[in-house]
XYZ file of C-alpha atoms in Angstrom:
628
model
C 66.432 43.704 -37.288
C 63.792 41.271 -35.959
C 61.107 43.982 -36.284
C 62.113 44.558 -39.880
C 61.929 40.806 -40.700
C 58.543 40.531 -38.950
C 57.231 43.512 -40.880
C 58.358 42.028 -44.208
C 56.887 38.647 -43.233
C 53.497 40.158 -42.521
C 53.680 42.327 -45.638
C 54.334 39.230 -47.802
C 51.231 37.393 -46.556
C 49.075 40.507 -46.864
C 50.240 40.913 -50.461
C 49.499 37.189 -51.186
C 46.030 37.583 -49.703
C 45.329 40.697 -51.794
C 46.498 39.101 -55.070
C 44.678 35.762 -54.561
C 41.497 37.438 -53.455
C 41.540 39.910 -56.328
C 42.470 37.261 -58.882
C 39.578 35.001 -57.853
C 37.162 37.917 -58.459
C 37.752 37.604 -62.277
C 36.446 34.030 -62.334
C 33.617 34.943 -59.938
C 32.533 37.787 -62.249
C 32.276 35.328 -65.196
C 30.219 32.917 -63.057
C 27.769 35.621 -61.844
C 27.356 37.126 -65.315
C 26.753 33.754 -66.952
C 24.552 32.386 -64.149
C 27.087 29.685 -63.347
C 27.112 28.255 -66.885
C 30.654 28.623 -68.302
C 29.989 26.468 -71.417
C 31.996 28.029 -74.188
C 33.622 30.517 -71.835
C 35.759 28.264 -69.631
C 38.970 28.760 -71.582
C 38.365 32.486 -71.976
C 37.667 32.896 -68.295
C 40.882 31.019 -67.369
C 42.994 32.985 -69.821
C 41.568 36.291 -68.641
C 42.117 35.323 -64.996
C 45.797 34.439 -65.761
C 46.530 37.631 -67.682
C 44.898 39.835 -65.100
C 46.634 37.923 -62.300
C 50.050 39.182 -63.516
C 48.677 42.721 -63.847
C 47.170 42.608 -60.385
C 50.394 41.295 -58.888
C 52.298 44.217 -60.372
C 49.696 46.767 -59.136
C 49.725 45.431 -55.583
C 53.475 45.736 -55.535
C 53.472 49.178 -57.219
C 50.708 50.644 -55.042
C 52.257 49.140 -51.874
C 48.932 48.047 -50.431
C 50.697 45.151 -48.698
C 52.341 47.753 -46.478
C 49.014 48.904 -45.061
C 48.318 48.233 -41.394
C 45.117 46.195 -41.376
C 44.813 46.661 -37.624
C 44.426 50.399 -38.188
C 42.620 50.388 -41.579
C 41.031 53.795 -42.290
C 39.384 55.742 -45.092
C 42.737 56.556 -46.747
C 43.562 52.885 -47.035
C 40.165 52.074 -48.558
C 40.557 54.936 -50.999
C 43.946 53.591 -52.042
C 42.236 50.211 -52.753
C 39.597 51.997 -54.807
C 42.286 53.794 -56.851
C 44.248 50.578 -57.432
C 41.196 48.682 -58.738
C 40.206 51.663 -60.893
C 43.668 51.742 -62.491
C 43.033 48.194 -63.723
C 39.341 48.560 -64.573
C 39.673 51.560 -66.904
C 41.940 49.866 -69.517
C 40.090 46.541 -68.961
C 36.780 48.116 -69.905
C 38.360 49.959 -72.783
C 39.910 46.752 -74.279
C 36.714 44.717 -73.830
C 34.587 47.471 -75.422
C 36.974 48.133 -78.363
C 37.532 44.420 -79.132
C 34.087 43.011 -78.242
C 33.767 41.171 -81.500
C 37.249 39.724 -81.333
C 37.623 39.016 -77.607
C 34.054 38.026 -76.840
C 33.975 39.115 -73.177
C 30.656 40.727 -72.152
C 31.134 44.400 -71.199
C 29.303 43.850 -67.901
C 31.993 41.425 -66.608
C 34.719 44.057 -65.968
C 32.046 46.298 -64.370
C 30.965 43.385 -62.064
C 34.562 42.667 -61.290
C 35.223 46.295 -60.329
C 32.339 46.332 -57.822
C 33.253 42.936 -56.366
C 36.965 43.722 -56.147
C 36.495 46.968 -54.218
C 34.046 45.238 -51.863
C 36.237 42.106 -51.379
C 39.516 43.943 -50.726
C 37.854 46.411 -48.409
C 36.107 43.579 -46.548
C 39.412 41.739 -46.221
C 40.871 44.709 -44.369
C 37.788 45.489 -42.292
C 37.463 41.826 -41.325
C 41.091 41.608 -40.331
C 40.825 44.770 -38.223
C 37.756 43.452 -36.439
C 39.357 40.076 -35.783
C 42.612 41.538 -34.525
C 41.006 44.144 -32.286
C 38.078 42.195 -30.864
C 38.623 38.481 -31.289
C 42.328 37.908 -30.588
C 42.830 37.636 -26.816
C 44.850 40.609 -25.518
C 48.148 39.982 -23.895
C 47.766 39.629 -20.158
C 49.358 42.268 -18.077
C 50.028 42.650 -14.418
C 48.271 45.983 -14.125
C 44.507 46.142 -13.681
C 42.688 47.987 -16.492
C 41.576 51.456 -15.301
C 38.013 52.624 -15.972
C 38.230 56.091 -17.513
C 35.830 58.996 -17.585
C 36.704 61.586 -20.276
C 35.717 65.205 -19.613
C 35.124 66.655 -23.049
C 33.433 64.811 -25.909
C 34.934 66.952 -28.606
C 37.624 66.078 -31.125
C 40.375 65.788 -28.532
C 38.271 63.608 -26.242
C 37.326 61.183 -29.058
C 40.952 60.985 -30.214
C 42.052 60.048 -26.691
C 39.282 57.443 -26.429
C 40.276 56.000 -29.799
C 43.883 55.619 -28.718
C 42.865 53.957 -25.440
C 40.733 51.428 -27.340
C 43.585 50.809 -29.798
C 46.383 50.435 -27.255
C 46.122 47.388 -24.972
C 49.346 48.342 -23.213
C 47.763 51.567 -21.834
C 45.490 49.498 -19.501
C 42.850 52.156 -19.850
C 39.196 51.577 -20.774
C 37.087 54.628 -21.605
C 33.559 53.950 -20.265
C 31.877 57.399 -20.475
C 32.151 61.071 -21.472
C 30.805 64.155 -19.787
C 30.339 67.368 -21.697
C 28.568 70.678 -21.045
C 27.239 70.747 -24.592
C 23.659 69.601 -24.000
C 23.251 68.569 -27.648
C 25.646 65.728 -26.964
C 23.608 64.386 -24.062
C 22.824 60.639 -24.467
C 24.804 60.420 -27.668
C 27.624 57.959 -28.233
C 31.115 58.681 -29.596
C 33.361 55.748 -30.462
C 30.574 53.643 -28.921
C 31.060 55.427 -25.602
C 28.018 57.218 -24.058
C 27.886 60.830 -22.888
C 26.605 60.449 -19.337
C 25.971 64.055 -18.430
C 27.702 67.432 -17.877
C 30.710 68.377 -15.723
C 28.228 68.878 -12.850
C 27.427 65.189 -13.001
C 31.046 64.007 -12.527
C 30.680 62.832 -8.902
C 27.586 60.782 -9.684
C 29.095 59.267 -12.841
C 32.302 58.341 -11.008
C 30.335 56.649 -8.253
C 27.828 54.730 -10.452
C 30.353 53.569 -13.083
C 33.235 52.851 -10.695
C 35.593 55.323 -12.457
C 39.266 55.059 -11.545
C 40.551 58.109 -13.380
C 39.164 61.293 -15.019
C 40.922 62.557 -18.169
C 40.326 66.217 -18.956
C 40.412 66.526 -22.740
C 39.697 70.247 -23.221
C 42.842 71.707 -24.752
C 40.961 74.702 -26.216
C 38.980 75.611 -23.089
C 39.702 78.400 -20.670
C 41.014 78.043 -17.149
C 37.473 78.530 -15.741
C 36.213 75.436 -17.511
C 39.175 73.367 -16.326
C 38.678 74.665 -12.800
C 35.015 73.418 -12.787
C 36.168 69.967 -13.792
C 38.912 69.873 -11.168
C 36.558 71.056 -8.412
C 34.107 68.239 -9.234
C 36.925 65.724 -9.517
C 38.154 66.645 -6.026
C 34.754 65.567 -4.700
C 35.545 61.968 -5.801
C 38.207 59.394 -5.105
C 39.233 59.255 -8.754
C 42.574 60.592 -9.900
C 42.588 63.208 -12.671
C 44.937 64.159 -15.442
C 44.790 66.543 -18.372
C 45.702 66.946 -22.067
C 47.973 70.043 -22.485
C 46.560 73.297 -23.936
C 46.276 73.489 -27.687
C 49.227 75.891 -28.118
C 51.481 73.291 -26.517
C 50.381 70.692 -29.075
C 52.291 72.108 -32.068
C 51.822 68.866 -33.989
C 48.051 69.169 -33.673
C 47.891 65.583 -32.522
C 46.485 64.466 -29.188
C 47.543 61.225 -27.570
C 47.532 59.520 -24.149
C 51.298 59.867 -24.046
C 50.725 63.621 -23.497
C 48.550 63.188 -20.439
C 49.956 64.911 -17.332
C 48.821 66.085 -13.927
C 46.727 69.247 -13.769
C 48.908 72.262 -13.056
C 47.996 75.700 -11.868
C 48.741 77.041 -15.353
C 45.730 75.022 -16.577
C 43.430 76.803 -14.119
C 44.688 80.249 -15.309
C 44.810 79.680 -19.060
C 42.576 81.522 -21.458
C 41.053 80.667 -24.836
C 43.825 79.998 -27.433
C 45.084 83.047 -29.301
C 43.723 83.357 -32.802
C 46.715 84.297 -34.949
C 46.657 85.899 -38.374
C 49.225 83.404 -39.630
C 49.179 84.917 -43.113
C 50.412 88.267 -41.798
C 53.064 86.698 -39.567
C 54.286 84.488 -42.414
C 54.587 87.543 -44.679
C 57.425 89.021 -42.620
C 59.152 85.839 -41.424
C 58.976 83.315 -44.276
C 62.246 83.116 -46.132
C 63.883 85.726 -43.878
C 67.015 85.611 -41.723
C 65.840 86.062 -38.133
C 67.941 87.007 -35.045
C 66.624 86.187 -31.590
C 68.505 87.699 -28.632
C 68.145 85.976 -25.293
C 67.370 82.874 -27.337
C 68.058 80.553 -24.452
C 65.573 82.239 -22.099
C 61.923 81.374 -21.527
C 60.506 83.927 -24.012
C 63.413 83.777 -26.472
C 63.340 79.972 -26.789
C 59.547 80.004 -27.246
C 59.848 82.631 -29.960
C 62.267 80.288 -31.724
C 59.724 77.448 -31.495
C 56.934 79.670 -32.795
C 58.797 81.211 -35.737
C 59.830 77.755 -36.878
C 56.216 77.266 -38.016
C 56.611 80.102 -40.508
C 59.584 78.777 -42.549
C 62.319 81.290 -41.873
C 65.363 80.974 -44.077
C 67.806 80.963 -41.151
C 67.584 81.698 -37.375
C 70.415 83.071 -35.296
C 70.311 81.902 -31.676
C 72.057 84.672 -29.822
C 72.587 84.390 -26.028
C 75.096 85.033 -23.293
C 74.588 81.782 -21.323
C 75.991 78.768 -23.166
C 74.060 76.243 -21.071
C 70.648 77.606 -21.987
C 71.594 77.862 -25.653
C 72.935 74.280 -25.548
C 69.602 73.124 -24.109
C 67.696 75.004 -26.856
C 69.861 73.447 -29.565
C 69.229 69.937 -28.181
C 65.466 70.524 -28.206
C 65.474 72.009 -31.737
C 67.451 69.067 -33.119
C 64.959 66.651 -31.656
C 61.680 68.443 -32.229
C 62.293 70.887 -35.137
C 64.951 69.147 -37.238
C 64.011 71.077 -40.378
C 64.928 74.456 -38.784
C 68.170 75.963 -40.153
C 70.031 77.877 -37.476
C 73.403 79.005 -36.162
C 74.610 79.700 -32.623
C 76.216 82.956 -31.509
C 77.376 83.262 -27.884
C 77.398 86.994 -27.306
C 76.388 89.609 -24.699
C 74.225 92.412 -26.229
C 76.500 94.836 -24.302
C 79.378 93.744 -26.535
C 78.982 96.131 -29.443
C 82.056 94.921 -31.378
C 80.940 91.244 -31.413
C 77.321 92.170 -32.011
C 78.392 94.287 -35.006
C 80.351 91.363 -36.514
C 77.283 89.143 -36.101
C 75.156 91.620 -38.009
C 77.761 91.875 -40.777
C 78.116 88.091 -41.083
C 74.533 86.887 -40.566
C 72.688 89.895 -42.124
C 69.469 89.471 -40.082
C 66.343 90.914 -41.588
C 64.079 90.410 -38.583
C 65.130 90.856 -34.921
C 63.330 89.786 -31.760
C 64.981 91.318 -28.687
C 64.299 89.189 -25.604
C 67.645 89.513 -23.851
C 67.247 91.353 -20.543
C 67.804 91.292 -16.807
C 64.319 90.837 -15.395
C 64.450 90.132 -11.666
C 63.351 93.204 -9.686
C 65.161 92.627 -6.342
C 68.462 91.709 -8.037
C 68.423 94.849 -10.173
C 67.668 96.983 -7.130
C 70.917 95.754 -5.648
C 72.785 95.958 -8.961
C 71.306 98.979 -10.785
C 74.341 99.509 -12.989
C 73.900 96.063 -14.544
C 70.302 96.829 -15.403
C 71.519 99.944 -17.229
C 74.351 98.136 -19.049
C 72.182 95.206 -20.164
C 68.606 96.459 -20.556
C 69.407 99.995 -21.733
C 72.826 99.974 -23.441
C 72.311 96.463 -24.843
C 69.091 97.679 -26.457
C 70.885 100.780 -27.720
C 73.556 98.617 -29.373
C 70.990 96.397 -31.020
C 68.794 99.277 -32.249
C 71.785 101.175 -33.676
C 72.927 98.126 -35.618
C 69.366 97.336 -36.766
C 69.049 100.864 -38.129
C 72.499 100.685 -39.772
C 71.782 97.315 -41.397
C 68.179 98.221 -42.402
C 66.466 95.443 -40.486
C 62.842 95.210 -41.730
C 61.344 94.375 -38.310
C 62.624 94.807 -34.762
C 60.411 93.702 -31.927
C 61.536 94.595 -28.399
C 60.118 92.673 -25.449
C 59.061 95.078 -22.721
C 57.155 94.705 -19.463
C 54.216 96.151 -17.486
C 56.803 97.105 -14.841
C 57.910 99.858 -17.298
C 54.741 101.758 -16.480
C 55.088 104.275 -13.613
C 58.138 102.217 -12.579
C 58.949 101.746 -8.965
C 61.942 99.559 -9.721
C 65.264 99.943 -11.510
C 64.379 97.019 -13.739
C 61.051 98.566 -14.766
C 62.637 101.983 -15.391
C 65.409 100.439 -17.481
C 62.818 98.746 -19.702
C 60.984 102.072 -20.043
C 64.166 103.701 -21.284
C 64.623 100.787 -23.690
C 61.172 101.568 -25.136
C 62.369 105.160 -25.747
C 65.408 103.801 -27.565
C 63.235 101.674 -29.867
C 61.060 104.718 -30.555
C 64.168 106.551 -31.613
C 65.086 103.648 -33.906
C 61.609 103.887 -35.420
C 62.244 107.554 -36.228
C 65.358 106.554 -38.178
C 63.676 103.696 -40.052
C 63.178 103.983 -43.792
C 61.469 101.960 -46.563
C 58.742 100.521 -44.453
C 61.046 99.281 -41.678
C 59.239 98.642 -38.387
C 60.583 99.094 -34.846
C 58.135 98.298 -32.016
C 57.952 97.313 -28.357
C 55.548 94.801 -26.858
C 54.588 95.271 -23.222
C 53.108 92.408 -21.139
C 53.073 91.117 -17.592
C 54.393 88.061 -15.788
C 54.930 84.845 -17.770
C 53.710 81.611 -16.222
C 56.485 78.994 -15.752
C 59.384 81.150 -16.821
C 62.667 80.682 -14.997
C 62.617 82.384 -11.595
C 58.925 83.178 -11.808
C 56.513 82.619 -8.982
C 55.109 79.153 -9.826
C 58.406 77.178 -10.001
C 59.459 78.764 -6.682
C 56.118 77.907 -5.044
C 56.421 74.317 -6.307
C 59.929 74.083 -4.843
C 58.663 75.376 -1.490
C 55.843 72.789 -1.496
C 58.340 69.977 -2.231
C 60.319 71.066 0.812
C 57.189 70.997 3.007
C 56.630 74.723 3.076
C 56.038 77.377 4.017
C 55.063 79.203 0.865
C 56.190 82.816 1.143
C 53.926 85.554 -0.305
C 54.878 89.181 0.022
C 51.348 90.509 0.682
C 47.846 88.971 0.806
C 46.515 91.604 -1.650
C 49.412 91.265 -4.132
C 48.065 90.713 -7.696
C 49.762 90.288 -11.027
C 48.866 89.902 -14.685
C 49.836 86.491 -16.025
C 50.201 84.997 -19.469
C 51.523 81.628 -20.665
C 54.875 81.520 -22.439
C 53.377 80.294 -25.771
C 50.559 82.889 -25.661
C 52.988 85.767 -24.977
C 55.346 84.601 -27.720
C 52.558 84.189 -30.288
C 51.269 87.707 -29.582
C 54.792 89.102 -29.911
C 54.976 87.622 -33.397
C 51.524 89.004 -34.205
C 52.436 92.467 -32.972
C 55.466 92.506 -35.303
C 53.053 91.878 -38.205
C 50.871 94.939 -37.434
C 53.492 97.189 -39.049
C 52.849 100.283 -36.901
C 56.356 101.753 -36.801
C 57.280 103.157 -33.376
C 54.316 101.621 -31.590
C 54.359 100.366 -28.013
C 51.877 97.477 -28.016
C 50.046 96.414 -24.887
C 48.830 92.803 -24.707
C 45.436 91.924 -23.311
C 46.525 90.231 -20.090
C 43.026 89.351 -18.914
C 42.176 89.803 -15.267
C 44.878 90.173 -12.618
C 45.490 87.116 -10.440
C 45.789 87.191 -6.637
C 49.179 85.629 -5.767
C 48.074 84.114 -2.508
C 45.012 82.480 -4.166
C 47.355 81.038 -6.786
C 49.537 79.560 -4.022
C 46.501 77.940 -2.395
C 45.392 76.391 -5.718
C 48.906 75.019 -6.183
C 48.845 73.442 -2.736
C 45.529 71.770 -3.434
C 46.756 70.453 -6.841
C 49.663 68.854 -4.973
C 47.096 66.852 -2.926
C 47.649 68.901 0.196
C 45.613 71.268 2.310
C 46.506 74.972 2.612
C 47.229 76.217 6.162
C 47.190 72.570 7.360
C 49.834 70.668 5.369
C 51.528 73.762 3.925
C 51.616 77.103 5.691
C 51.503 80.451 3.889
C 53.648 83.260 5.271
C 53.513 86.998 4.423
C 56.957 88.499 4.205
C 56.270 92.081 3.163
C 56.647 93.911 -0.154
C 60.214 94.002 -1.429
C 62.070 97.077 -2.683
C 60.813 98.140 -6.089
C 57.600 96.076 -5.980
C 53.993 97.225 -6.390
C 50.795 95.692 -5.098
C 49.215 96.258 -8.531
C 51.004 96.381 -11.862
C 49.804 98.715 -14.623
C 49.914 98.274 -18.354
C 49.546 101.970 -19.212
C 50.586 105.293 -17.746
C 47.832 107.762 -16.935
C 48.694 109.988 -19.883
C 48.957 107.246 -22.505
C 45.570 105.558 -23.148
C 45.265 103.001 -25.962
C 44.086 102.661 -29.490
C 42.630 99.503 -30.931
C 44.517 97.422 -33.488
C 43.226 94.884 -35.898
C 43.905 92.123 -33.358
C 41.513 91.827 -30.447
C 44.194 90.988 -27.877
C 46.688 93.702 -28.839
C 46.302 97.414 -28.093
C 48.575 100.319 -28.915
C 49.692 102.882 -26.357
C 49.478 106.455 -27.500
C 52.970 108.022 -27.529
C 54.270 111.596 -27.551
C 57.153 111.142 -29.933
C 60.946 110.680 -29.508
C 62.466 111.957 -26.281
C 64.520 115.146 -26.603
C 68.303 114.869 -26.301
C 68.086 111.092 -26.055
C 71.686 110.458 -27.079
C 73.058 112.936 -24.551
C 70.808 111.512 -21.796
C 72.014 107.965 -22.548
C 75.636 108.974 -22.457
C 75.120 110.636 -19.085
C 73.265 107.578 -17.743
C 76.032 105.267 -18.935
C 78.777 107.365 -17.354
C 76.969 107.436 -14.009
C 76.260 103.690 -14.205
C 79.965 103.051 -14.699
C 80.605 104.866 -11.381
C 78.682 102.148 -9.521
C 77.040 104.719 -7.200
C 73.573 103.240 -6.640
C 71.871 106.424 -5.459
C 73.421 108.471 -8.270
C 72.247 105.878 -10.823
C 68.702 106.003 -9.439
C 68.754 109.796 -9.485
C 69.891 109.688 -13.138
C 67.095 107.223 -13.952
C 64.583 109.604 -12.331
C 65.841 112.458 -14.501
C 65.345 110.202 -17.514
C 61.958 108.731 -16.450
C 60.030 111.313 -14.285
C 57.413 108.685 -13.356
C 60.083 106.502 -11.687
C 59.447 106.613 -7.930
C 62.235 104.310 -6.753
C 64.626 107.232 -6.157
C 62.208 109.969 -5.253
C 60.384 107.979 -2.536
C 63.461 106.031 -1.359
C 63.701 102.271 -0.943
C 64.086 99.951 2.044
C 67.388 98.185 2.428
C 65.813 95.160 4.134
C 65.180 92.214 1.844
C 63.206 89.154 3.068
C 64.590 85.750 2.096
C 62.735 83.412 -0.275
C 59.872 85.804 -1.044
C 57.765 86.208 -4.131
C 55.087 88.638 -5.261
């Protein structure tokens, strides 16, 4: 209530200042035009000033210029002043010109008034801004102002610097930039000099007494971030980072988004360039169903599709807690999104069928799956029921209800699978291919295959962080273990893009970049925690677990790839729909219901000849708290 009263109080005085300043310009225009001699014009000048005063009062109120924040006056505010003065000047000039013989006001007077009015009202705002920002003593605070070096003199860096200068409560003073763009050397942005490149960070920190380094490079790759971090480690200054650009859905950068550098920042790649027109063409105005909506990938798909104005989104998931968390986030961050919640297991065909009948989805993203390799080795029947039969249910209903697009989330572990989980996802790809063969009228059924997702639940990084918090050790299965990694937003964006390529029956392979050594990742994470590998935190090798590989593959030897119109998406060459698929699936389901692990694995091998988990046998020993 007090804030509202204070706002209205300030607005009243700004409105009074606008009206009085603008009104005085009328008299000043007469004085300037007549060289200060108002003989014979005094009454006319007073009458004109009075009449225009009422008009100006009404315009200030109508245009709402008294609501402008003079502390933060910008070009839009000045343009609004220009428009307001023009609205008055046009009829003023017209009346003076048309009634020159009757009224007797020289035509040049409204022209002079127009120029003076724009200048005076703009100066009023600019002067107030300068006075408020630089002349009014800032409120004293207990915290000492930090001297900040900003790495990155681009748009994000200057936005961060601007907010620091604007916000006295932040206690942060930007004193210099560094940037590898040599054309910016010795230039100033926001009055702040560029003092060199990333290589010069240690020298700049020392000579300028820098307290903290802010990395403002949301569009740069992990290699660029790594160079900054390595130089920052050579100093006593702390360092923080602006999140990557795909995390900044609003497009705005602020100091409130600063956070500590994480290992994901060192691994990230250049932002994905999406063909938003193509994605919008199959999502805008459509009813979209997302299975596994509460999971890492499913929830991110919900966030991404919200940008393309779907008509309605169905959040389908088995775990009510994860769905509840998603709903809370959507309500706070995407309030415009229309959605409904359906708690359902994809294995439940009856409930799933009712959902299709009631919600009539036109686009389906299938992210529901069991994904943890060791758990599925111990529970192979559940991998079959969920990953295989759940996909079968979904594809059958999508075909029956003529869904326009179905995108199945697959994995690199489906290639030459050594695990039950990977083999089950390979079978799911075959089911989607069958669905594609049944599609009509331009309907599209595809699978998208990618590797590990950074930061997803149960993935390697959260577990490493937990082990570091406990003082170690970090457990790595093998020193040579490598994996492909992709961030959750990047993976989800490419899934949406793949759906727009409209290659029915395709299995898309995402460009995962270079594989990452797991042990090296663990060492980086220890350093980012301010600790020393092998000194503060030990690294232990526990041995490869059942079903795991040292190296993951994205393609089988016989597949190969074809290019697509998107540089980060390739298409695996396929051999058509598997023979006797329905009969094979029924046999697999019957054996899975028996619960006989070895029989299930043998059945999987008969289904997927490249599956080696059964043929080569698996170890029964499972190390505790291991990751690979």
